[in-house]
Amino acid sequence: MDHFLYRDGALYAEDVPISEIAAAVGTPFYVYSTATLLRHFQLFDDALDGTDHLVCYAMKAASNQAILKTLARAGAGMDVVSGGEYLRAKAAGVPGDKIVFSGVGKTADEIRTALTGGIRQFNVESEPEMEVINAIALELGVVAPITVRVNPDVDAKTHAKIATGKSENKFGIPIARASEVYGHAASLPGLEVIGIDVHIGSQLTELEPFEMAYTKVAELTEKLRSEGHNIRRLDLGGGLGIPYTRANDAPPLPVEYGALIKKTLGHLGCEIEIEPGRLIAGNAGLMVSKVIYVKSGEGRDFLILDGAMNDLIRPAMYEAHHDIVAVDEPAPGVEQQPYDIVGPVCESGDTFAKERNMPPLAPGDLVAFRSAGAYGAVMSSEYNTRPLIPEVLVHGDQFAVIRERPSFDEIINRDTIPEWL
Ligand code: LLP
């Protein structure tokens, strides 16, 4: 459920008409709903009720500080994957002891930044990385809390580009080598081994792969404990999928996911961490764009928008589907017609949807891409020297620009010309 609904024939974000935001900030833009963000966070928090747990929002999904602050105030920790994300979380007021550092290639500088600023734990992805964390911790005179990310060799049954839990993927250490790697970690005085980490992929629409992975983690916990490791925290990653189409997909609910966690791991008495990103932010955000032209082609009409692949890359990159709706609610019974919905960028890949049924639209009309809150703004670029589009946060009947659209001068003046030119 989200808070983007039609009222009196117009699409609203909570109590603010989308058209009002468009008039104030121009198009295209991203808009997020505070109530939806909080609702989704709360679903996870409630799903783990009765278990010692922390929901660490995977901020890669949508990392604006206003979003982080909204979630942190509700009690969320953060899952970060770069020094930049770590500093951004800190800037949003998240304390170090609620920040988990994941990622397959943490640099020495990033590790130093996190160890200096305070960190809940590093999710270590390889033995060479373990050695570097150990060396930096010793140099700083601290002990680094770590889990090791294990790769359980489970098929997440999702898009190949976002599956991470098979042995051929670059992530984690093979679960079969866990004893050896944990033995190595325990021998390093700058590290304190506290738990196990696993993350098998994103946009999972079934519970079965989670069940297989978590069952393996439960077995591994007992094994490592029997080998003398004090395993007391399990980081179970993110990945629970969201419905991208209103009509027909219904991934498992957080409450069902929570019940699975309790069933597979509850008996171990560990603290549980989860790292959801998409489910918290995805349906809490829209990208709003304007029709520039309607062009008749060979056997099809093109809807040419002012938003493009640089603003929302998911359709071009993952063949992802986003529902696209007219901001002015179509009259009941209005006949729909198929459009190819495209942006102005000079590549055929800049196509959001093919033969998508839409009500008749004209230049100047606004459309909204649903489910664009996660991996939307964060993956945007200035390709074609198109400015990064603004982000807006709605809270009840208020809205605020939480990232401004840069001016062309700002963009152009970022280049510096060598003295020989
Ligand atoms: N934890 C780790 C270690 C991750 O790598 C990820 C996502 C998450 C948590 C959050 O997963 P989520 O709950 O959001 O599924 N750009 C792609 C998605 C990439 C996901 C990468 N890792 C997309 O637009 O679909």
Tab-separated table of C-alpha atoms in Angstrom, residues 26-421:
chain	number	residue	atom	x	y	z
A	26	GLY	CA	9.286	21.790	-12.755
A	27	THR	CA	9.520	18.344	-14.316
A	28	PRO	CA	10.871	15.724	-14.198
A	29	PHE	CA	11.245	15.087	-10.468
A	30	TYR	CA	11.125	12.355	-7.850
A	31	VAL	CA	8.621	12.579	-5.029
A	32	TYR	CA	8.587	10.436	-1.879
A	33	SER	CA	5.879	9.901	0.698
A	34	THR	CA	6.951	10.013	4.348
A	35	ALA	CA	3.921	7.997	5.469
A	36	THR	CA	4.738	5.221	2.981
A	37	LEU	CA	8.416	5.087	3.956
A	38	LEU	CA	7.491	4.828	7.621
A	39	ARG	CA	4.766	2.283	7.007
A	40	HIS	CA	7.140	0.002	5.129
A	41	PHE	CA	9.837	0.314	7.784
A	42	GLN	CA	7.262	-0.448	10.453
A	43	LEU	CA	6.105	-3.593	8.634
A	44	PHE	CA	9.612	-5.036	8.933
A	45	ASP	CA	10.081	-3.864	12.492
A	46	ASP	CA	6.764	-5.434	13.498
A	47	ALA	CA	7.538	-8.627	11.571
A	48	LEU	CA	10.512	-9.232	13.877
A	49	ASP	CA	8.656	-8.252	17.017
A	50	GLY	CA	9.612	-10.442	19.960
A	51	THR	CA	13.112	-11.024	18.548
A	52	ASP	CA	16.137	-8.907	19.379
A	53	HIS	CA	16.599	-7.166	16.022
A	54	LEU	CA	17.617	-4.113	14.039
A	55	VAL	CA	16.226	-3.169	10.627
A	56	CYS	CA	19.161	-1.615	8.760
A	57	TYR	CA	17.777	0.234	5.747
A	58	ALA	CA	19.924	-0.508	2.658
A	59	MET	CA	20.429	3.135	1.819
A	60	LYS	CA	21.723	2.392	-1.672
A	61	ALA	CA	18.020	2.200	-2.628
A	62	ALA	CA	17.377	5.904	-1.944
A	63	SER	CA	19.985	7.770	0.022
A	64	ASN	CA	18.790	11.334	0.329
A	65	GLN	CA	19.539	12.500	3.875
A	66	ALA	CA	15.916	13.540	4.407
A	67	ILE	CA	14.881	9.941	3.748
A	68	LEU	CA	17.607	8.609	6.024
A	69	LYS	CA	16.591	10.984	8.795
A	70	THR	CA	12.925	10.035	8.443
A	71	LEU	CA	13.774	6.345	8.846
A	72	ALA	CA	16.464	6.813	11.491
A	73	ARG	CA	14.016	8.741	13.675
A	74	ALA	CA	11.704	5.742	13.497
A	75	GLY	CA	14.547	3.566	14.800
A	76	ALA	CA	16.185	2.274	11.622
A	77	GLY	CA	19.861	1.463	11.359
A	78	MET	CA	21.614	1.763	7.995
A	79	ASP	CA	23.361	-0.658	5.697
A	80	VAL	CA	26.072	1.186	3.760
A	81	VAL	CA	28.282	-0.005	0.918
A	82	SER	CA	30.793	2.803	0.500
A	83	GLY	CA	32.651	5.439	2.442
A	84	GLY	CA	30.371	7.995	0.818
A	85	GLU	CA	27.255	6.249	2.075
A	86	TYR	CA	28.825	5.948	5.530
A	87	LEU	CA	29.511	9.696	5.662
A	88	ARG	CA	26.052	10.483	4.296
A	89	ALA	CA	24.424	8.338	6.996
A	90	LYS	CA	26.511	10.081	9.648
A	91	ALA	CA	25.603	13.480	8.185
A	92	ALA	CA	21.933	12.502	8.493
A	93	GLY	CA	22.529	11.885	12.197
A	94	VAL	CA	22.721	8.088	12.237
A	95	PRO	CA	25.055	6.949	15.030
A	96	GLY	CA	27.972	4.700	14.052
A	97	ASP	CA	26.737	1.856	16.230
A	98	LYS	CA	23.665	1.595	13.984
A	99	ILE	CA	25.635	1.485	10.726
A	100	VAL	CA	26.565	-1.802	9.092
A	101	PHE	CA	29.243	-1.693	6.377
A	102	SER	CA	28.655	-4.162	3.523
A	103	GLY	CA	30.227	-4.347	0.082
A	104	VAL	CA	32.628	-6.492	-1.823
A	105	GLY	CA	35.553	-4.090	-2.194
A	106	LYS	CA	35.965	-1.814	0.809
A	107	THR	CA	39.101	0.274	0.395
A	108	ALA	CA	41.585	1.000	3.179
A	109	ASP	CA	40.396	4.620	3.254
A	110	GLU	CA	36.770	3.571	3.611
A	111	ILE	CA	37.641	1.139	6.395
A	112	ARG	CA	39.633	3.822	8.195
A	113	THR	CA	36.747	6.298	7.889
A	114	ALA	CA	34.306	3.819	9.420
A	115	LEU	CA	36.632	2.650	12.191
A	116	THR	CA	37.373	6.240	13.145
A	117	GLY	CA	33.733	7.341	13.082
A	118	GLY	CA	32.315	4.227	14.750
A	119	ILE	CA	30.709	1.191	13.178
A	120	ARG	CA	28.277	-1.514	14.243
A	121	GLN	CA	30.059	-4.135	12.178
A	122	PHE	CA	31.795	-4.812	8.900
A	123	ASN	CA	30.301	-7.561	6.781
A	124	VAL	CA	33.565	-8.969	5.463
A	125	GLU	CA	33.552	-10.409	1.964
A	126	SER	CA	37.018	-11.963	1.594
A	127	GLU	CA	40.153	-12.956	3.477
A	128	PRO	CA	42.316	-10.197	1.938
A	129	GLU	CA	39.732	-7.657	3.122
A	130	MET	CA	39.801	-9.235	6.573
A	131	GLU	CA	43.569	-8.728	6.738
A	132	VAL	CA	43.253	-5.060	5.789
A	133	ILE	CA	40.537	-4.389	8.378
A	134	ASN	CA	42.687	-6.126	10.989
A	135	ALA	CA	45.752	-4.058	10.105
A	136	ILE	CA	43.871	-0.743	10.198
A	137	ALA	CA	42.146	-1.625	13.477
A	138	LEU	CA	45.511	-2.426	15.067
A	139	GLU	CA	46.980	0.795	13.714
A	140	LEU	CA	44.079	2.783	15.227
A	141	GLY	CA	44.146	0.789	18.468
A	142	VAL	CA	40.572	-0.446	18.153
A	143	VAL	CA	38.899	-3.799	17.627
A	144	ALA	CA	36.698	-4.125	14.540
A	145	PRO	CA	33.471	-6.087	14.989
A	146	ILE	CA	32.897	-8.316	11.971
A	147	THR	CA	30.651	-10.879	10.410
A	148	VAL	CA	31.731	-12.842	7.360
A	149	ARG	CA	29.403	-12.877	4.384
A	150	VAL	CA	28.860	-16.434	3.298
A	151	ASN	CA	27.735	-17.375	-0.160
A	152	PRO	CA	25.209	-20.188	0.320
A	153	ASP	CA	25.008	-21.152	-3.370
A	154	VAL	CA	21.263	-20.625	-3.552
A	155	ASP	CA	19.366	-19.569	-6.656
A	156	ALA	CA	17.424	-16.418	-5.741
A	157	LYS	CA	15.243	-16.791	-8.858
A	158	THR	CA	15.535	-13.135	-9.760
A	159	HIS	CA	17.056	-11.065	-12.588
A	160	ALA	CA	20.617	-12.281	-13.260
A	161	LYS	CA	22.074	-8.803	-12.684
A	162	ILE	CA	20.776	-8.676	-9.110
A	163	ALA	CA	21.243	-12.307	-7.997
A	164	THR	CA	24.164	-12.579	-5.575
A	165	GLY	CA	23.906	-15.915	-3.785
A	166	LYS	CA	25.194	-18.409	-6.355
A	167	SER	CA	28.745	-19.699	-6.177
A	168	GLU	CA	29.610	-18.047	-9.498
A	169	ASN	CA	28.744	-14.592	-8.106
A	170	LYS	CA	31.484	-12.345	-6.740
A	171	PHE	CA	29.934	-12.068	-3.284
A	172	GLY	CA	31.008	-13.537	0.050
A	173	ILE	CA	33.070	-16.614	0.775
A	174	PRO	CA	31.894	-20.091	-0.206
A	175	ILE	CA	29.919	-21.483	2.714
A	176	ALA	CA	31.926	-24.707	2.481
A	177	ARG	CA	35.077	-22.757	3.445
A	178	ALA	CA	33.449	-20.982	6.396
A	179	SER	CA	35.214	-22.952	9.175
A	180	GLU	CA	38.602	-22.188	7.714
A	181	VAL	CA	37.847	-18.496	7.169
A	182	TYR	CA	36.334	-18.041	10.629
A	183	GLY	CA	39.409	-19.751	12.087
A	184	HIS	CA	41.568	-17.251	10.240
A	185	ALA	CA	39.449	-14.312	11.466
A	186	ALA	CA	39.637	-15.483	15.063
A	187	SER	CA	43.432	-15.494	14.866
A	188	LEU	CA	43.552	-11.794	13.979
A	189	PRO	CA	43.745	-9.614	17.119
A	190	GLY	CA	42.240	-6.519	15.494
A	191	LEU	CA	38.969	-8.327	14.760
A	192	GLU	CA	36.104	-9.527	16.894
A	193	VAL	CA	33.994	-12.130	15.151
A	194	ILE	CA	30.391	-11.578	16.183
A	195	GLY	CA	28.244	-13.235	13.581
A	196	ILE	CA	27.360	-14.356	10.083
A	197	ASP	CA	26.096	-12.349	7.114
A	198	VAL	CA	24.192	-13.512	4.047
A	199	HIS	CA	22.433	-11.723	1.179
A	200	ILE	CA	21.293	-13.707	-1.840
A	201	GLY	CA	19.803	-11.137	-4.178
A	202	SER	CA	17.217	-8.475	-4.743
A	203	GLN	CA	13.575	-8.422	-5.861
A	204	LEU	CA	12.924	-11.957	-4.605
A	205	THR	CA	9.302	-12.866	-5.113
A	206	GLU	CA	9.280	-16.195	-3.265
A	207	LEU	CA	10.281	-17.217	0.237
A	208	GLU	CA	11.843	-20.525	-0.753
A	209	PRO	CA	15.326	-19.199	-1.630
A	210	PHE	CA	15.412	-17.315	1.689
A	211	GLU	CA	14.403	-20.495	3.467
A	212	MET	CA	17.191	-22.470	1.818
A	213	ALA	CA	19.781	-19.813	2.630
A	214	TYR	CA	18.657	-19.243	6.217
A	215	THR	CA	18.537	-22.972	6.895
A	216	LYS	CA	22.165	-23.173	5.806
A	217	VAL	CA	23.003	-20.202	8.042
A	218	ALA	CA	21.333	-21.955	11.009
A	219	GLU	CA	23.446	-25.067	10.434
A	220	LEU	CA	26.561	-22.956	10.063
A	221	THR	CA	25.827	-21.091	13.299
A	222	GLU	CA	25.763	-24.354	15.257
A	223	LYS	CA	28.892	-25.605	13.532
A	224	LEU	CA	30.869	-22.411	14.155
A	225	ARG	CA	29.692	-22.314	17.764
A	226	SER	CA	30.915	-25.880	18.214
A	227	GLU	CA	34.260	-24.694	16.890
A	228	GLY	CA	34.415	-22.057	19.605
A	229	HIS	CA	33.136	-18.935	17.839
A	230	ASN	CA	30.716	-16.763	19.764
A	231	ILE	CA	28.155	-16.293	16.986
A	232	ARG	CA	25.544	-13.954	18.380
A	233	ARG	CA	24.361	-11.795	15.480
A	234	LEU	CA	22.942	-12.850	12.125
A	235	ASP	CA	22.701	-10.323	9.302
A	236	LEU	CA	20.221	-11.749	6.808
A	237	GLY	CA	20.577	-9.157	4.052
A	238	GLY	CA	17.725	-7.604	2.107
A	239	GLY	CA	16.004	-8.666	-1.051
A	240	LEU	CA	12.301	-9.042	-0.379
A	241	GLY	CA	10.566	-8.010	-3.606
A	242	ILE	CA	7.797	-5.503	-4.194
A	243	PRO	CA	4.776	-5.568	-6.493
A	244	TYR	CA	5.725	-3.572	-9.600
A	245	THR	CA	2.382	-4.052	-11.252
A	246	ARG	CA	-0.827	-3.283	-9.462
A	247	ALA	CA	-2.606	-6.131	-11.118
A	248	ASN	CA	-0.947	-9.455	-10.706
A	249	ASP	CA	2.206	-9.830	-8.699
A	250	ALA	CA	2.076	-10.244	-4.965
A	251	PRO	CA	5.438	-11.087	-3.391
A	252	PRO	CA	5.390	-12.422	0.180
A	253	LEU	CA	4.640	-9.872	2.878
A	254	PRO	CA	7.196	-8.740	5.465
A	255	VAL	CA	5.158	-10.504	8.162
A	256	GLU	CA	5.540	-13.807	6.273
A	257	TYR	CA	9.241	-13.123	5.803
A	258	GLY	CA	9.563	-12.380	9.527
A	259	ALA	CA	7.794	-15.643	10.385
A	260	LEU	CA	10.239	-17.519	8.159
A	261	ILE	CA	13.190	-15.906	9.940
A	262	LYS	CA	11.782	-16.911	13.305
A	263	LYS	CA	11.094	-20.449	12.075
A	264	THR	CA	14.531	-21.056	10.573
A	265	LEU	CA	16.722	-19.118	13.024
A	266	GLY	CA	14.657	-18.262	16.099
A	267	HIS	CA	15.953	-21.193	18.176
A	268	LEU	CA	19.530	-19.882	18.028
A	269	GLY	CA	18.941	-16.871	20.290
A	270	CYS	CA	20.888	-14.558	17.988
A	271	GLU	CA	20.252	-10.898	17.405
A	272	ILE	CA	18.769	-10.531	13.914
A	273	GLU	CA	19.626	-7.810	11.427
A	274	ILE	CA	17.926	-7.345	8.086
A	275	GLU	CA	18.858	-4.939	5.295
A	276	PRO	CA	15.757	-4.157	3.234
A	277	GLY	CA	16.067	-1.366	0.688
A	278	ARG	CA	13.594	-1.748	-2.148
A	279	LEU	CA	10.608	-2.697	-0.030
A	280	ILE	CA	11.014	0.387	2.143
A	281	ALA	CA	11.627	2.960	-0.598
A	282	GLY	CA	10.345	1.440	-3.848
A	283	ASN	CA	6.649	2.093	-3.607
A	284	ALA	CA	7.260	5.205	-1.517
A	285	GLY	CA	8.426	7.149	-4.571
A	286	LEU	CA	7.237	8.290	-7.984
A	287	MET	CA	9.075	9.834	-10.876
A	288	VAL	CA	6.904	12.505	-12.431
A	289	SER	CA	7.477	13.567	-15.999
A	290	LYS	CA	5.764	15.671	-18.658
A	291	VAL	CA	4.736	14.742	-22.177
A	292	ILE	CA	6.725	16.875	-24.630
A	293	TYR	CA	5.414	15.474	-27.897
A	294	VAL	CA	3.088	12.800	-29.179
A	295	LYS	CA	4.544	11.469	-32.398
A	296	SER	CA	2.887	9.108	-34.829
A	297	GLY	CA	5.255	6.436	-36.089
A	298	GLU	CA	4.921	3.371	-38.292
A	299	GLY	CA	2.035	1.510	-36.714
A	300	ARG	CA	2.595	3.058	-33.302
A	301	ASP	CA	2.434	6.319	-31.424
A	302	PHE	CA	5.329	7.533	-29.332
A	303	LEU	CA	4.861	9.446	-26.135
A	304	ILE	CA	8.013	11.513	-25.822
A	305	LEU	CA	8.620	12.565	-22.212
A	306	ASP	CA	10.978	15.050	-20.597
A	307	GLY	CA	12.232	12.232	-18.322
A	308	ALA	CA	14.744	9.792	-19.768
A	309	MET	CA	16.917	6.773	-19.104
A	310	ASN	CA	19.456	8.937	-17.271
A	311	ASP	CA	16.732	9.796	-14.743
A	312	LEU	CA	15.351	6.264	-14.344
A	313	ILE	CA	17.653	3.587	-15.736
A	314	ARG	CA	15.792	0.489	-14.547
A	315	PRO	CA	13.775	-0.225	-17.716
A	316	ALA	CA	16.882	0.109	-19.918
A	317	MET	CA	19.148	-1.805	-17.543
A	318	TYR	CA	16.967	-4.632	-16.246
A	319	GLU	CA	14.016	-4.598	-18.660
A	320	ALA	CA	12.140	-3.505	-15.559
A	321	HIS	CA	8.441	-2.733	-15.642
A	322	HIS	CA	7.130	0.430	-13.998
A	323	ASP	CA	3.451	1.223	-14.014
A	324	ILE	CA	2.978	4.630	-15.633
A	325	VAL	CA	-0.183	6.565	-14.843
A	326	ALA	CA	-1.675	9.857	-15.939
A	327	VAL	CA	-1.576	12.462	-13.171
A	328	ASP	CA	-5.038	13.675	-14.257
A	329	GLU	CA	-7.237	10.673	-13.557
A	330	PRO	CA	-8.708	9.322	-16.796
A	331	ALA	CA	-12.490	9.621	-16.941
A	332	PRO	CA	-14.227	6.316	-16.250
A	333	GLY	CA	-14.589	4.224	-19.404
A	334	VAL	CA	-12.187	6.345	-21.453
A	335	GLU	CA	-10.715	4.310	-24.272
A	336	GLN	CA	-7.024	3.530	-23.797
A	337	GLN	CA	-4.532	3.349	-26.619
A	338	PRO	CA	-1.093	1.781	-26.901
A	339	TYR	CA	1.950	4.058	-26.818
A	340	ASP	CA	5.673	3.472	-26.869
A	341	ILE	CA	6.786	5.650	-23.969
A	342	VAL	CA	10.259	7.075	-24.502
A	343	GLY	CA	12.675	9.771	-23.350
A	344	PRO	CA	14.633	12.256	-25.455
A	345	VAL	CA	18.064	10.567	-25.105
A	346	CYS	CA	19.727	9.492	-28.326
A	347	GLU	CA	19.533	5.722	-27.883
A	348	SER	CA	16.777	3.272	-28.649
A	349	GLY	CA	17.376	1.897	-25.150
A	350	ASP	CA	15.807	5.088	-23.837
A	351	THR	CA	12.430	3.380	-23.897
A	352	PHE	CA	10.380	3.079	-20.736
A	353	ALA	CA	7.612	0.906	-22.139
A	354	LYS	CA	6.434	-0.525	-25.423
A	355	GLU	CA	2.807	-0.674	-26.494
A	356	ARG	CA	1.671	0.460	-23.079
A	357	ASN	CA	-2.041	1.150	-22.859
A	358	MET	CA	-2.634	4.671	-21.663
A	359	PRO	CA	-5.508	7.129	-21.810
A	360	PRO	CA	-5.113	9.653	-24.643
A	361	LEU	CA	-2.382	12.124	-23.673
A	362	ALA	CA	-1.279	15.454	-25.076
A	363	PRO	CA	1.821	17.648	-24.769
A	364	GLY	CA	1.983	19.222	-21.313
A	365	ASP	CA	0.206	16.334	-19.575
A	366	LEU	CA	1.935	14.835	-16.537
A	367	VAL	CA	2.581	11.146	-16.031
A	368	ALA	CA	3.887	9.359	-12.936
A	369	PHE	CA	6.124	6.294	-12.846
A	370	ARG	CA	5.136	4.178	-9.890
A	371	SER	CA	7.533	2.102	-7.771
A	372	ALA	CA	10.389	4.457	-8.631
A	373	GLY	CA	11.470	5.291	-5.084
A	374	ALA	CA	14.143	2.585	-4.912
A	375	TYR	CA	17.095	2.528	-7.317
A	376	GLY	CA	15.653	5.525	-9.161
A	377	ALA	CA	17.249	8.829	-8.166
A	378	VAL	CA	20.361	7.065	-6.834
A	379	MET	CA	21.110	5.490	-10.206
A	380	SER	CA	20.503	8.625	-12.227
A	381	SER	CA	23.226	10.400	-14.151
A	382	GLU	CA	23.819	13.551	-16.165
A	383	TYR	CA	24.159	11.686	-19.447
A	384	ASN	CA	23.434	14.065	-22.357
A	385	THR	CA	24.189	16.926	-19.911
A	386	ARG	CA	20.740	16.515	-18.476
A	387	PRO	CA	20.708	17.842	-14.896
A	388	LEU	CA	20.039	15.383	-12.059
A	389	ILE	CA	16.362	15.798	-11.345
A	390	PRO	CA	15.101	17.188	-8.042
A	391	GLU	CA	13.851	15.077	-5.174
A	392	VAL	CA	10.845	16.164	-3.138
A	393	LEU	CA	9.601	14.776	0.164
A	394	VAL	CA	5.949	15.001	1.132
A	395	HIS	CA	4.749	14.893	4.719
A	396	GLY	CA	0.979	15.223	5.071
A	397	ASP	CA	0.042	18.485	3.401
A	398	GLN	CA	3.616	19.785	3.299
A	399	PHE	CA	6.324	19.214	0.755
A	400	ALA	CA	9.959	20.198	0.545
A	401	VAL	CA	12.631	19.981	-2.117
A	402	ILE	CA	15.256	17.676	-0.601
A	403	ARG	CA	17.648	17.875	-3.559
A	404	GLU	CA	17.642	20.810	-5.934
A	405	ARG	CA	17.996	20.554	-9.671
A	406	PRO	CA	21.509	21.853	-10.461
A	407	SER	CA	21.802	24.757	-12.874
A	408	PHE	CA	23.554	24.287	-16.195
A	409	ASP	CA	26.297	26.605	-14.934
A	410	GLU	CA	26.947	24.335	-11.967
A	411	ILE	CA	27.203	21.325	-14.227
A	412	ILE	CA	29.357	22.973	-16.851
A	413	ASN	CA	31.670	24.653	-14.352
A	414	ARG	CA	32.521	21.302	-12.813
A	415	ASP	CA	34.802	20.693	-15.800
A	416	THR	CA	38.260	22.194	-15.606
A	417	ILE	CA	40.282	22.963	-18.699
A	418	PRO	CA	43.980	22.014	-18.743
A	419	GLU	CA	46.366	24.942	-19.142
A	420	TRP	CA	47.519	23.825	-22.594
A	421	LEU	CA	44.047	24.431	-24.050
